[in-house]
Coordinates of C-alpha atoms in Angstrom, one line a residue:
M245 CA 13.3 7.6 -23.5
T246 CA 10.5 5.2 -24.6
M247 CA 7.9 4.3 -22.4
D248 CA 6.0 1.5 -24.1
K249 CA 5.1 -0.6 -21.1
S250 CA 1.7 -0.5 -19.7
G251 CA 0.6 -1.8 -16.2
A252 CA -0.2 -5.3 -15.3
S253 CA -3.0 -6.8 -13.2
L254 CA -2.3 -8.1 -9.7
L255 CA -5.0 -10.6 -8.0
I256 CA -4.3 -11.8 -4.4
E257 CA -6.5 -14.4 -3.1
N258 CA -6.9 -15.9 0.4
L259 CA -3.2 -14.8 1.5
S260 CA -2.0 -15.8 4.8
V261 CA 1.2 -15.0 6.3
D262 CA 2.4 -16.3 9.9
Y263 CA 5.3 -15.3 11.8
K264 CA 6.8 -17.9 14.5
T265 CA 7.9 -16.3 17.5
Y266 CA 8.8 -17.4 21.0
D267 CA 5.5 -16.2 22.4
G268 CA 3.5 -18.0 19.7
T269 CA 2.4 -17.6 16.0
A270 CA 1.5 -14.2 14.8
N271 CA -0.9 -14.1 12.1
A272 CA 0.1 -11.0 9.8
L273 CA -2.4 -11.8 7.0
N274 CA -5.6 -13.9 7.4
G275 CA -7.2 -14.5 4.2
F276 CA -6.1 -11.2 2.6
D277 CA -7.5 -10.3 -0.9
L278 CA -6.5 -7.7 -3.1
S279 CA -7.3 -6.9 -6.9
I280 CA -5.7 -4.2 -9.1
E281 CA -6.6 -3.5 -12.6
A282 CA -4.0 -3.1 -15.1
G283 CA -3.0 0.7 -15.1
K284 CA -5.2 1.6 -12.0
A285 CA -4.0 3.1 -8.8
H286 CA -5.1 1.2 -5.8
G287 CA -4.8 2.4 -2.0
L288 CA -4.3 0.2 1.0
I289 CA -5.4 1.9 4.2
G290 CA -4.6 0.8 7.6
E291 CA -3.3 1.6 11.0
T292 CA 0.1 0.5 12.2
G293 CA 0.0 -3.3 12.5
A294 CA -2.9 -3.9 10.4
G295 CA -0.6 -6.0 7.7
K296 CA -0.1 -3.4 5.0
T297 CA 3.8 -3.6 4.6
T298 CA 3.4 -7.6 5.2
A299 CA 1.2 -7.7 2.0
A300 CA 3.9 -5.6 0.0
L301 CA 6.7 -7.8 1.1
A302 CA 4.8 -10.9 0.2
I303 CA 4.3 -9.6 -3.3
M304 CA 7.9 -8.8 -3.9
G305 CA 8.8 -12.2 -2.5
L306 CA 10.6 -10.7 0.6
I307 CA 9.0 -12.5 3.7
A308 CA 12.0 -13.6 5.7
C309 CA 11.8 -17.4 6.2
P310 CA 12.4 -17.9 9.1
P311 CA 10.4 -16.5 11.1
G312 CA 7.7 -15.8 8.4
R313 CA 6.1 -18.2 6.0
I314 CA 3.2 -17.9 3.6
S315 CA 0.8 -20.6 4.6
S316 CA -2.1 -20.1 2.0
G317 CA -3.2 -18.3 -0.8
S318 CA -1.9 -17.1 -4.4
I319 CA -0.3 -13.8 -5.9
I320 CA -1.3 -13.9 -9.6
F321 CA 0.8 -11.1 -11.2
D322 CA 0.1 -10.8 -15.0
N323 CA -1.4 -14.2 -15.1
V324 CA 1.4 -15.8 -13.3
N325 CA 1.6 -17.1 -9.7
L326 CA 4.4 -15.2 -8.0
L327 CA 4.4 -17.8 -5.1
D328 CA 5.5 -20.6 -7.8
K329 CA 8.5 -18.5 -8.6
S330 CA 12.1 -19.4 -7.3
E331 CA 14.4 -16.8 -5.6
K332 CA 16.4 -16.5 -8.9
E333 CA 13.1 -15.9 -10.8
M334 CA 12.0 -13.3 -8.3
E335 CA 15.4 -11.5 -8.4
R336 CA 14.6 -10.8 -12.2
I337 CA 11.0 -9.5 -11.3
R338 CA 12.1 -7.3 -8.7
G339 CA 12.9 -4.0 -9.9
K340 CA 12.2 -4.9 -13.4
Q341 CA 8.6 -5.9 -13.4
I342 CA 7.7 -5.0 -9.9
S343 CA 9.2 -2.1 -8.1
M344 CA 8.7 -0.8 -4.6
I345 CA 9.3 2.6 -3.0
F346 CA 10.0 2.4 0.9
Q347 CA 8.8 4.7 3.4
D348 CA 12.1 5.8 4.9
P349 CA 14.5 7.4 2.0
M350 CA 17.4 7.5 4.7
T351 CA 17.7 3.6 4.8
S352 CA 17.0 2.9 1.2
L353 CA 20.0 4.4 -0.2
N354 CA 23.7 3.3 0.1
P355 CA 25.5 6.3 1.9
V356 CA 29.0 5.4 0.2
M357 CA 27.6 5.5 -3.6
S358 CA 26.6 8.4 -5.5
M359 CA 23.0 8.7 -6.4
E360 CA 23.8 8.2 -10.1
E361 CA 25.8 4.9 -9.4
Q362 CA 22.8 3.7 -7.5
I363 CA 20.2 4.3 -10.1
A364 CA 22.7 3.0 -12.9
E365 CA 23.2 -0.4 -10.8
V366 CA 19.7 -1.3 -11.0
I367 CA 19.6 -0.5 -14.7
S368 CA 22.8 -2.3 -15.4
L369 CA 21.5 -5.3 -13.6
H370 CA 18.4 -5.6 -15.2
E371 CA 18.7 -4.1 -18.6
G372 CA 22.2 -5.3 -19.4
F373 CA 23.4 -1.9 -20.4
S374 CA 27.1 -0.8 -20.2
K375 CA 28.3 1.4 -17.5
I376 CA 28.1 4.7 -19.9
Q377 CA 24.5 3.6 -21.0
S378 CA 23.3 3.0 -17.4
L379 CA 24.7 6.3 -16.5
N380 CA 23.0 8.3 -19.2
K381 CA 19.6 6.7 -18.3
A382 CA 20.4 7.3 -14.6
H383 CA 20.7 10.9 -15.5
E384 CA 17.4 10.7 -17.4
M385 CA 15.5 9.2 -14.4
L386 CA 16.7 12.2 -12.2
E387 CA 15.6 14.7 -14.7
I388 CA 12.2 13.0 -14.7
V389 CA 11.9 13.3 -11.0
G390 CA 13.0 16.8 -11.1
I391 CA 16.7 16.5 -9.8
P392 CA 19.1 18.1 -12.3
A393 CA 21.4 15.3 -13.8
S394 CA 24.5 17.6 -12.9
R395 CA 23.8 16.5 -9.1
G396 CA 24.1 12.7 -9.9
H397 CA 27.7 12.5 -8.5
E398 CA 26.7 13.6 -5.3
Y399 CA 26.1 11.5 -2.2
P400 CA 22.7 10.8 -0.1
H401 CA 24.1 13.1 2.6
Q402 CA 23.9 16.1 0.3
F403 CA 20.5 15.7 -0.4
S404 CA 17.2 16.8 1.7
G405 CA 14.6 13.8 2.8
G406 CA 12.3 15.1 -0.2
M407 CA 15.3 14.8 -2.7
K408 CA 16.3 11.4 -1.5
Q409 CA 12.9 10.3 -1.9
R410 CA 12.9 11.4 -5.6
V411 CA 15.9 9.4 -5.9
V412 CA 14.4 6.3 -4.7
I413 CA 11.4 7.1 -7.0
A414 CA 13.8 7.4 -9.8
M415 CA 15.6 4.0 -8.8
A416 CA 12.2 2.4 -8.5
L417 CA 11.0 3.6 -12.0
A418 CA 14.3 3.0 -13.7
C419 CA 13.4 -0.2 -15.4
N420 CA 9.9 1.1 -16.4
P421 CA 8.0 -1.6 -14.2
Q422 CA 4.4 -2.5 -14.8
L423 CA 3.6 -2.6 -10.9
L424 CA 4.9 0.1 -8.5
I425 CA 4.3 -0.4 -4.8
A426 CA 4.7 2.9 -2.5
D427 CA 4.8 2.0 1.1
E428 CA 4.0 5.2 2.8
P429 CA 6.4 7.2 0.6
T430 CA 5.9 10.4 2.4
T431 CA 5.8 9.2 6.0
A432 CA 9.4 10.5 6.7
L433 CA 9.1 13.8 4.7
D434 CA 8.1 17.5 6.0
V435 CA 4.4 18.1 5.3
T436 CA 5.8 20.8 2.6
I437 CA 7.4 18.1 0.5
Q438 CA 4.9 15.6 0.8
A439 CA 2.5 16.9 -1.8
Q440 CA 5.5 17.6 -4.3
V441 CA 6.4 13.8 -4.0
L442 CA 2.9 12.6 -4.5
E443 CA 2.8 14.7 -7.4
K444 CA 5.8 13.4 -8.9
I445 CA 4.6 9.8 -8.3
K446 CA 1.3 10.6 -10.2
Q447 CA 3.3 12.3 -13.1
V448 CA 5.5 9.3 -13.6
R449 CA 2.8 6.7 -13.2
Q450 CA 0.7 8.4 -16.1
M451 CA 3.9 8.6 -18.1
Y452 CA 4.6 4.9 -17.8
G453 CA 1.1 3.8 -17.7
M454 CA 1.9 1.5 -14.8
S455 CA -0.3 0.0 -12.1
L456 CA 0.1 1.4 -8.5
L457 CA -0.4 0.0 -5.0
M458 CA -0.2 3.1 -2.6
I459 CA 0.2 1.6 1.1
T460 CA -0.8 4.4 3.6
H461 CA -2.7 5.3 6.8
D462 CA -3.4 8.9 5.2
L463 CA -6.9 9.0 3.8
G464 CA -5.8 12.4 2.0
V465 CA -2.9 10.5 0.1
V466 CA -5.5 7.9 -1.3
A467 CA -8.1 10.7 -2.2
E468 CA -5.4 12.4 -4.2
T469 CA -3.7 9.5 -6.1
C470 CA -6.0 6.3 -6.1
D471 CA -9.0 4.8 -8.0
E472 CA -10.1 2.0 -5.8
V473 CA -9.4 1.6 -2.1
S474 CA -9.1 -1.5 0.4
I475 CA -9.5 -1.2 4.1
I476 CA -7.4 -3.6 5.9
Y477 CA -7.6 -4.6 9.8
A478 CA -5.9 -7.2 11.4
G479 CA -4.7 -8.8 8.1
R480 CA -7.9 -8.9 6.3
V481 CA -9.6 -6.4 4.0
V482 CA -12.8 -5.5 5.7
E483 CA -14.2 -3.0 3.1
H484 CA -13.3 -2.5 -0.6
G485 CA -14.7 -0.1 -3.0
T486 CA -14.1 3.0 -5.2
V487 CA -12.7 6.1 -3.7
E488 CA -16.1 7.5 -4.0
D489 CA -17.7 4.5 -2.3
I490 CA -15.2 4.4 0.7
F491 CA -15.1 8.3 0.9
D492 CA -19.0 8.6 0.6
H493 CA -20.6 5.6 1.4
N494 CA -18.4 3.8 4.0
L495 CA -20.1 1.0 5.7
H496 CA -17.6 -0.7 8.1
P497 CA -17.6 0.7 11.6
Y498 CA -13.7 0.7 11.3
T499 CA -13.8 2.8 8.2
Q500 CA -16.0 5.2 9.9
G501 CA -13.6 5.4 12.6
L502 CA -10.9 6.1 10.6
F503 CA -12.7 9.1 9.0
D504 CA -13.9 10.3 12.6
S505 CA -10.4 10.3 13.6
L506 CA -9.8 13.1 11.1
P507 CA -10.1 16.9 12.1
N508 CA -13.3 18.7 11.0
L509 CA -12.4 21.4 8.8
K510 CA -15.8 22.8 8.7
D511 CA -16.1 22.8 12.4
R512 CA -12.8 23.7 14.1
R513 CA -14.1 23.1 17.7
A514 CA -15.4 19.8 16.9
K515 CA -13.7 17.2 19.1
L516 CA -11.9 14.1 17.3
R517 CA -13.3 10.7 17.8
P518 CA -10.5 8.1 17.9
I519 CA -11.1 4.6 17.6
K520 CA -11.2 3.2 21.1
G521 CA -8.7 0.3 22.1
L522 CA -5.9 -0.9 20.4
M523 CA -5.3 -3.7 17.3
P524 CA -5.7 -7.1 18.8
D525 CA -2.7 -9.3 19.3
P526 CA -1.9 -11.0 15.9
S527 CA -1.1 -14.2 18.0
N528 CA -4.5 -14.1 19.7
L529 CA -7.2 -12.8 17.3
P530 CA -10.8 -12.8 18.3
V531 CA -12.8 -16.0 17.2
G532 CA -15.3 -13.8 15.5
C533 CA -14.9 -10.5 14.0
S534 CA -11.4 -9.0 14.3
F535 CA -12.9 -5.6 15.0
C536 CA -15.4 -6.8 17.8
L537 CA -13.5 -5.5 20.7
R538 CA -13.4 -1.9 19.6
C539 CA -16.8 -1.9 17.7
N540 CA -19.8 0.4 19.2
Y541 CA -22.3 -1.9 17.3
A542 CA -20.9 -5.3 18.5
T543 CA -23.5 -8.1 19.0
E544 CA -22.9 -11.5 20.7
L545 CA -22.7 -12.8 16.9
C546 CA -19.9 -10.6 16.4
Y547 CA -17.7 -12.3 19.1
K548 CA -18.5 -15.7 17.9
V549 CA -18.7 -15.9 14.1
K550 CA -16.5 -14.3 11.4
P551 CA -18.6 -12.1 9.1
E552 CA -19.0 -12.9 5.7
R553 CA -18.5 -10.6 2.4
K554 CA -21.6 -8.8 1.7
Y555 CA -22.0 -6.4 -1.4
R556 CA -23.5 -3.0 -1.6
N557 CA -22.8 -3.1 -5.2
E558 CA -20.8 -4.7 -7.9
G559 CA -17.6 -3.4 -6.6
H560 CA -18.2 -2.1 -3.1
Y561 CA -18.2 -4.9 -0.4
V562 CA -18.0 -5.0 3.4
E563 CA -17.5 -7.9 5.8
C564 CA -19.9 -7.0 8.9
H565 CA -22.4 -8.7 10.6
L566 CA -24.4 -5.5 10.7
Y567 CA -24.8 -5.2 7.0
E568 CA -28.4 -6.5 6.4
E569 CA -29.5 -4.1 3.9
P570 CA -27.6 -1.0 2.6
H571 CA -29.6 1.6 4.4
I572 CA -29.4 -0.1 7.8
L573 CA -25.8 -0.1 8.5
E574 CA -25.2 3.3 6.7
S575 CA -27.9 4.6 9.0
K576 CA -26.4 3.3 12.2
V577 CA -22.9 4.5 11.0
R578 CA -24.2 8.0 10.1
N579 CA -25.8 8.5 13.3
H580 CA -22.9 7.3 15.4
G581 CA -22.1 10.0 18.1

């Protein structure tokens, strides 16, 4: 199989997505920014309700309207604004240039179609291959993700959760996409299977040279698979940097809270320090910093004024009023607790 494509760049700027409900307007994304270099792996981290999946659906052109709408911003993929594309044009892009792995393989597969038929359908639709050619390539894709081609005639109920997710990966990669979006691909899997699936994603990404957006709330997954990381909170990136920046020099109190919520492997008796409170109501966000109600360092300014983006270095930025000089906020965060 030829694998001559390389990844494409993605640049999202000032993206806002709203959902109209009977209770008001929910602001799912609020000036969301994201940049992925061609061929790089980018992690998007945040807790449930932060806007991670909404960002992925916006890229794929799958925001349901109504009730959702993209109210501002741009999504530049391979130098083209996807928001200018018609639905017909997006249908040609989805699965061909941009593919997505959804978090639950149980609901991503058709229970009455064999595995090989489901993969072949994607290939036939986008590549225009004959039925025999599509099935042959489907068998190749199964082998690539570690499933014997001889099992292609079987149905989803005959596969384990990990095997189903491998099939979903095969479907996503069948047309050699330039960008792969993985939306919490290991959430529904047993812990013992998670590492295998992540390793398989890593291997096939290297084979294809594709760009990757890994959406997760698991810091360990990002450490294993990504080059750069964006921390999203209430629909906005509050900190961004390389894996080293985020893991070793994180600055935002929310980022530190995520790390404090992890078990301390060096001290088994150490207590977890969860982030107090809950994510704010997206239909009633704070006027100032969206994290102010949960932050241990919040000042009067934090409640009244949205923080501006400030840079620790060329690629590492944070949106926090406490960031006056690099050593000040780092010192405050490090001494927390």
